[in-house]
């Protein structure tokens, strides 16, 4: 028998799962209307190759041309995404020239989000256009935020920290008393010239940013308290750290490739069991990321014995804190070793304290309360052990695709991750029973779309992968090879 890239091939006809953007998929029932795929641009899904020991079910109606031709390759898919980012970047520059700060910030943030999402695409680090555009966007955005007088509410937490860093050590006048009596807390909310300077910057440069935080706070605070305070026994004032990390946005992405509510880079995320690949990224799951942050912060406190040092280590790593202590004679609290820490970390604890105080006492610090707030994020969770289109899940749960995407920011593509058993998918609260009943009636062939690829004589997995714009690893994962 012939072998297919080292594996036995029982049939020369193989299955390709490739749901194209904009293609309608059969619904949950036989009479249900078609479900439109996601309106938000995503990287086109890869082809899926499966060896078939017996006839394989395919989509009930002929699929339109889905897979790229042999002349296509990964560069075409990447180029489309880069072009979207470039257009957002040009929009930002045009808005900046016209004095439209809101449009400029939105354009920069969109460009960075698109490029960071593309960063998970296999082999992207070798793409010169991607690297050059990312450098230009970050450089121009950083220059821009240092020049504007007021930061827009949509400004990312990372961009805000970068802006505050430019001014945190300037014009340090005589210390004024705080507008409230600061309570005694487990994490000391010290009041000094560095904290006061950040409070002033919030009040003058980023008043709308704090208002936005308060609007999102009710959505996540109950979950934070349940996990961080009740389960891990952490101080309640630690919850405010998420505000300066992500602005309470689960899809936040920094210029340094940190992702999610608690801004984990991939290596640190793996350390706290936050995994991911082309299909999903658990750093974007608010609950999973909060557990990861609680675990990491608790370990940092156990290693340092000081909450301010633990916070500094969360920003620059435990090694950075140890290095600063050695430069200070082998000891010292945050304020004593501050000058030896990396520059961003020098202002990390002050901006955390300032943000905590302003969100704990918004009226006393002159913060405008939001007109509307987000309700608490609640949902049911259903386990999915196969790759299923999110549009099918939405219809079975009696909701729309936008709601499913909003509840599952960790799912990066158009479907649940293949090859993962019992992947937790969130659906609207109270819909679990209806979902189970409806989902059980959906034929396997209606849960995703199929086209077939016939393996040519001597064709390898790598050759098929190149043809459809994916890596062999992704293709093998989807097909359980």
Tab-separated table of N, CA and C in Angstrom, residues 320-427:
chain	number	residue	atom	x	y	z
A	320	UNK	N	13.726	40.784	36.693
A	320	UNK	CA	13.935	42.226	36.687
A	320	UNK	C	13.902	42.826	38.075
A	321	UNK	N	13.009	42.316	38.917
A	321	UNK	CA	12.927	42.795	40.298
A	321	UNK	C	14.163	42.370	41.081
A	322	UNK	N	14.585	41.119	40.932
A	322	UNK	CA	15.772	40.637	41.638
A	322	UNK	C	17.009	41.445	41.217
A	323	UNK	N	17.096	41.746	39.943
A	323	UNK	CA	18.241	42.518	39.440
A	323	UNK	C	18.254	43.913	40.074
A	324	UNK	N	17.098	44.550	40.165
A	324	UNK	CA	17.022	45.880	40.762
A	324	UNK	C	17.389	45.839	42.244
A	325	UNK	N	16.963	44.784	42.933
A	325	UNK	CA	17.320	44.659	44.352
A	325	UNK	C	18.822	44.478	44.524
A	326	UNK	N	19.443	43.694	43.649
A	326	UNK	CA	20.893	43.521	43.741
A	326	UNK	C	21.612	44.859	43.535
A	327	UNK	N	21.126	45.669	42.634
A	327	UNK	CA	21.729	46.972	42.387
A	327	UNK	C	21.514	47.928	43.548
A	328	UNK	N	20.538	47.593	44.385
A	328	UNK	CA	20.261	48.421	45.569
A	328	UNK	C	20.840	47.800	46.837
A	329	UNK	N	21.801	46.917	46.679
A	329	UNK	CA	22.434	46.317	47.848
A	329	UNK	C	21.804	45.040	48.308
A	330	UNK	N	20.953	44.442	47.468
A	330	UNK	CA	20.379	43.149	47.804
A	330	UNK	C	19.044	43.202	48.516
A	331	UNK	N	18.451	44.362	48.644
A	331	UNK	CA	17.163	44.465	49.328
A	331	UNK	C	16.451	45.723	48.853
A	332	UNK	N	15.294	45.998	49.470
A	332	UNK	CA	14.565	47.215	49.164
A	332	UNK	C	13.152	46.954	48.694
A	333	UNK	N	12.232	47.858	49.077
A	333	UNK	CA	10.858	47.769	48.587
A	333	UNK	C	10.773	48.446	47.211
A	334	UNK	N	9.574	48.525	46.670
A	334	UNK	CA	9.441	49.057	45.316
A	334	UNK	C	9.984	50.472	45.207
A	335	UNK	N	9.630	51.337	46.148
A	335	UNK	CA	10.038	52.730	46.053
A	335	UNK	C	11.553	52.870	46.196
A	336	UNK	N	12.158	51.976	46.934
A	336	UNK	CA	13.612	52.043	47.127
A	336	UNK	C	14.389	51.524	45.906
A	337	UNK	N	13.815	50.586	45.185
A	337	UNK	CA	14.526	50.042	44.024
A	337	UNK	C	13.981	50.605	42.716
A	338	UNK	N	13.026	51.502	42.804
A	338	UNK	CA	12.322	51.997	41.620
A	338	UNK	C	13.273	52.462	40.524
A	339	UNK	N	14.287	53.207	40.853
A	339	UNK	CA	15.178	53.788	39.835
A	339	UNK	C	15.993	52.726	39.097
A	340	UNK	N	16.076	51.522	39.652
A	340	UNK	CA	16.843	50.460	39.013
A	340	UNK	C	15.971	49.543	38.146
A	341	UNK	N	14.669	49.748	38.189
A	341	UNK	CA	13.744	48.915	37.416
A	341	UNK	C	13.659	49.417	35.973
A	342	UNK	N	13.210	48.576	35.040
A	342	UNK	CA	12.969	49.062	33.678
A	342	UNK	C	12.045	50.279	33.701
A	343	UNK	N	12.197	51.151	32.734
A	343	UNK	CA	11.504	52.438	32.790
A	343	UNK	C	9.993	52.286	32.891
A	344	UNK	N	9.406	51.390	32.104
A	344	UNK	CA	7.958	51.233	32.186
A	344	UNK	C	7.533	50.741	33.561
A	345	UNK	N	8.323	49.847	34.144
A	345	UNK	CA	7.975	49.300	35.457
A	345	UNK	C	8.068	50.361	36.542
A	346	UNK	N	8.907	51.358	36.365
A	346	UNK	CA	9.031	52.435	37.351
A	346	UNK	C	7.696	53.141	37.579
A	347	UNK	N	6.862	53.198	36.537
A	347	UNK	CA	5.565	53.870	36.685
A	347	UNK	C	4.415	52.882	36.798
A	348	UNK	N	4.712	51.592	36.859
A	348	UNK	CA	3.651	50.588	36.852
A	348	UNK	C	2.866	50.583	38.165
A	349	UNK	N	3.551	50.560	39.279
A	349	UNK	CA	2.856	50.590	40.572
A	349	UNK	C	2.171	51.934	40.798
A	350	UNK	N	2.814	53.075	40.498
A	350	UNK	CA	2.108	54.357	40.654
A	350	UNK	C	0.823	54.450	39.831
A	351	UNK	N	0.855	53.995	38.572
A	351	UNK	CA	-0.361	54.100	37.765
A	351	UNK	C	-1.419	53.105	38.243
A	352	UNK	N	-0.984	51.955	38.777
A	352	UNK	CA	-1.940	51.004	39.353
A	352	UNK	C	-2.637	51.626	40.560
A	353	UNK	N	-1.883	52.246	41.440
A	353	UNK	CA	-2.486	52.863	42.625
A	353	UNK	C	-3.427	53.992	42.219
A	354	UNK	N	-3.005	54.813	41.262
A	354	UNK	CA	-3.849	55.922	40.809
A	354	UNK	C	-5.150	55.392	40.218
A	355	UNK	N	-5.068	54.355	39.380
A	355	UNK	CA	-6.267	53.792	38.776
A	355	UNK	C	-7.178	53.178	39.838
A	356	UNK	N	-6.596	52.522	40.826
A	356	UNK	CA	-7.391	51.920	41.898
A	356	UNK	C	-8.157	52.976	42.666
A	357	UNK	N	-7.469	54.039	43.040
A	357	UNK	CA	-8.120	55.095	43.825
A	357	UNK	C	-9.234	55.770	43.029
A	358	UNK	N	-8.985	56.028	41.767
A	358	UNK	CA	-9.980	56.758	40.974
A	358	UNK	C	-11.210	55.917	40.685
A	359	UNK	N	-11.054	54.605	40.573
A	359	UNK	CA	-12.222	53.760	40.342
A	359	UNK	C	-12.896	53.342	41.648
A	360	UNK	N	-12.179	53.397	42.751
A	360	UNK	CA	-12.785	53.153	44.058
A	360	UNK	C	-13.568	54.376	44.543
A	361	UNK	N	-13.072	55.567	44.205
A	361	UNK	CA	-13.692	56.816	44.654
A	361	UNK	C	-13.868	57.766	43.466
A	362	UNK	N	-14.685	57.386	42.486
A	362	UNK	CA	-14.797	58.207	41.272
A	362	UNK	C	-15.305	59.623	41.532
A	363	UNK	N	-16.304	59.765	42.385
A	363	UNK	CA	-16.847	61.101	42.630
A	363	UNK	C	-15.806	62.008	43.272
A	364	UNK	N	-15.088	61.498	44.270
A	364	UNK	CA	-14.091	62.313	44.972
A	364	UNK	C	-12.940	62.729	44.053
A	365	UNK	N	-12.637	61.905	43.043
A	365	UNK	CA	-11.540	62.229	42.136
A	365	UNK	C	-12.039	62.856	40.830
A	366	UNK	N	-13.306	63.234	40.806
A	366	UNK	CA	-13.830	63.987	39.674
A	366	UNK	C	-14.050	63.188	38.415
A	367	UNK	N	-14.314	61.900	38.541
A	367	UNK	CA	-14.540	61.059	37.373
A	367	UNK	C	-16.015	61.122	36.967
A	368	UNK	N	-16.259	61.303	35.694
A	368	UNK	CA	-17.626	61.306	35.186
A	368	UNK	C	-18.143	59.872	35.122
A	369	UNK	N	-19.286	59.634	35.753
A	369	UNK	CA	-19.854	58.299	35.734
A	369	UNK	C	-20.476	58.007	34.368
A	370	UNK	N	-20.418	56.764	33.901
A	370	UNK	CA	-20.973	56.433	32.585
A	370	UNK	C	-22.493	56.504	32.574
A	371	UNK	N	-23.041	56.850	31.411
A	371	UNK	CA	-24.496	56.878	31.260
A	371	UNK	C	-25.067	55.466	31.262
A	372	UNK	N	-24.323	54.522	30.695
A	372	UNK	CA	-24.769	53.135	30.639
A	372	UNK	C	-23.619	52.231	31.059
A	373	UNK	N	-23.962	51.109	31.669
A	373	UNK	CA	-22.936	50.146	32.073
A	373	UNK	C	-23.271	48.788	31.472
A	374	UNK	N	-22.247	47.976	31.294
A	374	UNK	CA	-22.455	46.636	30.775
A	374	UNK	C	-22.988	45.727	31.871
A	375	UNK	N	-23.985	44.911	31.573
A	375	UNK	CA	-24.504	43.995	32.593
A	375	UNK	C	-23.505	42.891	32.889
A	376	UNK	N	-23.713	42.218	33.999
A	376	UNK	CA	-22.825	41.116	34.370
A	376	UNK	C	-22.788	40.061	33.269
A	377	UNK	N	-21.597	39.577	32.978
A	377	UNK	CA	-21.417	38.562	31.946
A	377	UNK	C	-21.799	37.202	32.515
A	378	UNK	N	-22.910	36.678	32.064
A	378	UNK	CA	-23.386	35.367	32.515
A	378	UNK	C	-23.712	34.535	31.293
A	379	UNK	N	-23.588	33.225	31.433
A	379	UNK	CA	-23.767	32.350	30.280
A	379	UNK	C	-23.857	30.909	30.734
A	380	UNK	N	-24.319	30.053	29.825
A	380	UNK	CA	-24.214	28.607	29.986
A	380	UNK	C	-23.005	28.138	29.180
A	381	UNK	N	-22.477	26.990	29.558
A	381	UNK	CA	-21.339	26.415	28.844
A	381	UNK	C	-21.733	25.040	28.334
A	382	UNK	N	-21.499	24.816	27.035
A	382	UNK	CA	-21.772	23.505	26.454
A	382	UNK	C	-20.470	22.949	25.887
A	383	UNK	N	-20.183	21.666	26.131
A	383	UNK	CA	-18.945	21.068	25.605
A	383	UNK	C	-19.121	20.619	24.159
A	384	UNK	N	-18.181	20.969	23.308
A	384	UNK	CA	-18.209	20.580	21.898
A	384	UNK	C	-16.936	19.803	21.597
A	385	UNK	N	-17.089	18.607	21.059
A	385	UNK	CA	-15.933	17.738	20.804
A	385	UNK	C	-15.621	17.575	19.328
A	386	UNK	N	-16.180	18.411	18.490
A	386	UNK	CA	-15.899	18.348	17.064
A	386	UNK	C	-15.820	19.771	16.534
A	387	UNK	N	-15.335	19.914	15.326
A	387	UNK	CA	-15.248	21.229	14.717
A	387	UNK	C	-16.607	21.607	14.141
A	388	UNK	N	-17.237	22.612	14.733
A	388	UNK	CA	-18.588	23.009	14.351
A	388	UNK	C	-18.600	24.499	14.035
A	389	UNK	N	-19.274	24.842	12.971
A	389	UNK	CA	-19.381	26.242	12.597
A	389	UNK	C	-20.125	27.027	13.679
A	390	UNK	N	-19.620	28.204	13.996
A	390	UNK	CA	-20.234	29.009	15.049
A	390	UNK	C	-21.637	29.461	14.670
A	391	UNK	N	-21.901	29.597	13.371
A	391	UNK	CA	-23.249	29.969	12.954
A	391	UNK	C	-24.257	28.880	13.295
A	392	UNK	N	-23.845	27.624	13.189
A	392	UNK	CA	-24.716	26.511	13.577
A	392	UNK	C	-24.963	26.550	15.083
A	393	UNK	N	-23.900	26.783	15.848
A	393	UNK	CA	-24.049	26.871	17.300
A	393	UNK	C	-24.993	28.001	17.675
A	394	UNK	N	-24.879	29.132	16.994
A	394	UNK	CA	-25.746	30.274	17.294
A	394	UNK	C	-27.205	29.928	17.061
A	395	UNK	N	-27.503	29.285	15.929
A	395	UNK	CA	-28.898	28.967	15.652
A	395	UNK	C	-29.442	27.914	16.615
A	396	UNK	N	-28.609	26.945	16.957
A	396	UNK	CA	-29.068	25.927	17.906
A	396	UNK	C	-29.310	26.518	19.294
A	397	UNK	N	-28.598	27.589	19.630
A	397	UNK	CA	-28.753	28.241	20.933
A	397	UNK	C	-29.805	29.335	20.903
A	398	UNK	N	-30.456	29.520	19.752
A	398	UNK	CA	-31.511	30.521	19.664
A	398	UNK	C	-31.001	31.942	19.727
A	399	UNK	N	-29.819	32.187	19.199
A	399	UNK	CA	-29.257	33.534	19.234
A	399	UNK	C	-28.598	33.825	17.893
A	400	UNK	N	-27.824	34.906	17.830
A	400	UNK	CA	-27.170	35.252	16.576
A	400	UNK	C	-25.666	35.025	16.679
A	401	UNK	N	-25.022	35.091	15.527
A	401	UNK	CA	-23.594	34.815	15.462
A	401	UNK	C	-22.785	35.832	16.242
A	402	UNK	N	-23.203	37.110	16.198
A	402	UNK	CA	-22.468	38.155	16.918
A	402	UNK	C	-22.427	37.872	18.416
A	403	UNK	N	-23.532	37.353	18.962
A	403	UNK	CA	-23.576	37.037	20.395
A	403	UNK	C	-22.619	35.905	20.728
A	404	UNK	N	-22.588	34.874	19.889
A	404	UNK	CA	-21.687	33.748	20.136
A	404	UNK	C	-20.236	34.206	20.059
A	405	UNK	N	-19.920	35.039	19.100
A	405	UNK	CA	-18.551	35.545	19.002
A	405	UNK	C	-18.189	36.390	20.216
A	406	UNK	N	-19.111	37.218	20.677
A	406	UNK	CA	-18.849	38.069	21.839
A	406	UNK	C	-18.651	37.243	23.102
A	407	UNK	N	-19.389	36.148	23.236
A	407	UNK	CA	-19.261	35.291	24.413
A	407	UNK	C	-18.021	34.415	24.352
A	408	UNK	N	-17.467	34.230	23.157
A	408	UNK	CA	-16.325	33.321	22.976
A	408	UNK	C	-15.169	34.012	22.260
A	409	UNK	N	-14.601	35.055	22.850
A	409	UNK	CA	-13.492	35.751	22.183
A	409	UNK	C	-12.256	34.887	22.023
A	410	UNK	N	-12.208	33.753	22.742
A	410	UNK	CA	-11.054	32.852	22.642
A	410	UNK	C	-11.063	32.036	21.352
A	411	UNK	N	-12.214	31.902	20.693
A	411	UNK	CA	-12.283	31.160	19.437
A	411	UNK	C	-11.909	32.121	18.315
A	412	UNK	N	-10.810	31.851	17.645
A	412	UNK	CA	-10.249	32.795	16.686
A	412	UNK	C	-10.800	32.643	15.280
A	413	UNK	N	-11.257	31.460	14.929
A	413	UNK	CA	-11.686	31.209	13.563
A	413	UNK	C	-13.202	31.037	13.510
A	414	UNK	N	-13.688	30.550	12.379
A	414	UNK	CA	-15.122	30.478	12.139
A	414	UNK	C	-15.775	29.276	12.813
A	415	UNK	N	-14.986	28.418	13.452
A	415	UNK	CA	-15.534	27.186	14.012
A	415	UNK	C	-14.839	26.855	15.320
A	416	UNK	N	-15.411	25.918	16.040
A	416	UNK	CA	-14.764	25.443	17.255
A	416	UNK	C	-13.492	24.681	16.885
A	417	UNK	N	-12.507	24.632	17.778
A	417	UNK	CA	-11.219	24.021	17.441
A	417	UNK	C	-11.354	22.538	17.126
A	418	UNK	N	-10.785	22.094	16.034
A	418	UNK	CA	-10.804	20.664	15.720
A	418	UNK	C	-9.830	19.901	16.601
A	419	UNK	N	-10.140	18.660	16.847
A	419	UNK	CA	-9.226	17.812	17.597
A	419	UNK	C	-9.189	18.070	19.086
A	420	UNK	N	-10.134	18.845	19.599
A	420	UNK	CA	-10.177	19.149	21.040
A	420	UNK	C	-11.483	18.606	21.599
A	421	UNK	N	-11.399	17.726	22.555
A	421	UNK	CA	-12.588	17.148	23.147
A	421	UNK	C	-13.152	18.077	24.216
A	422	UNK	N	-14.488	18.179	24.226
A	422	UNK	CA	-15.214	18.943	25.241
A	422	UNK	C	-14.728	20.391	25.338
A	423	UNK	N	-14.514	21.018	24.179
A	423	UNK	CA	-14.129	22.429	24.220
A	423	UNK	C	-15.310	23.236	24.756
A	424	UNK	N	-15.106	24.052	25.799
A	424	UNK	CA	-16.217	24.784	26.415
A	424	UNK	C	-16.653	25.965	25.558
A	425	UNK	N	-17.873	25.925	25.086
A	425	UNK	CA	-18.431	27.009	24.285
A	425	UNK	C	-19.532	27.693	25.087
A	426	UNK	N	-19.453	29.003	25.162
A	426	UNK	CA	-20.430	29.763	25.947
A	426	UNK	C	-21.607	30.151	25.062
A	427	UNK	N	-22.816	29.981	25.618
A	427	UNK	CA	-24.044	30.375	24.943
A	427	UNK	C	-24.870	31.188	25.933
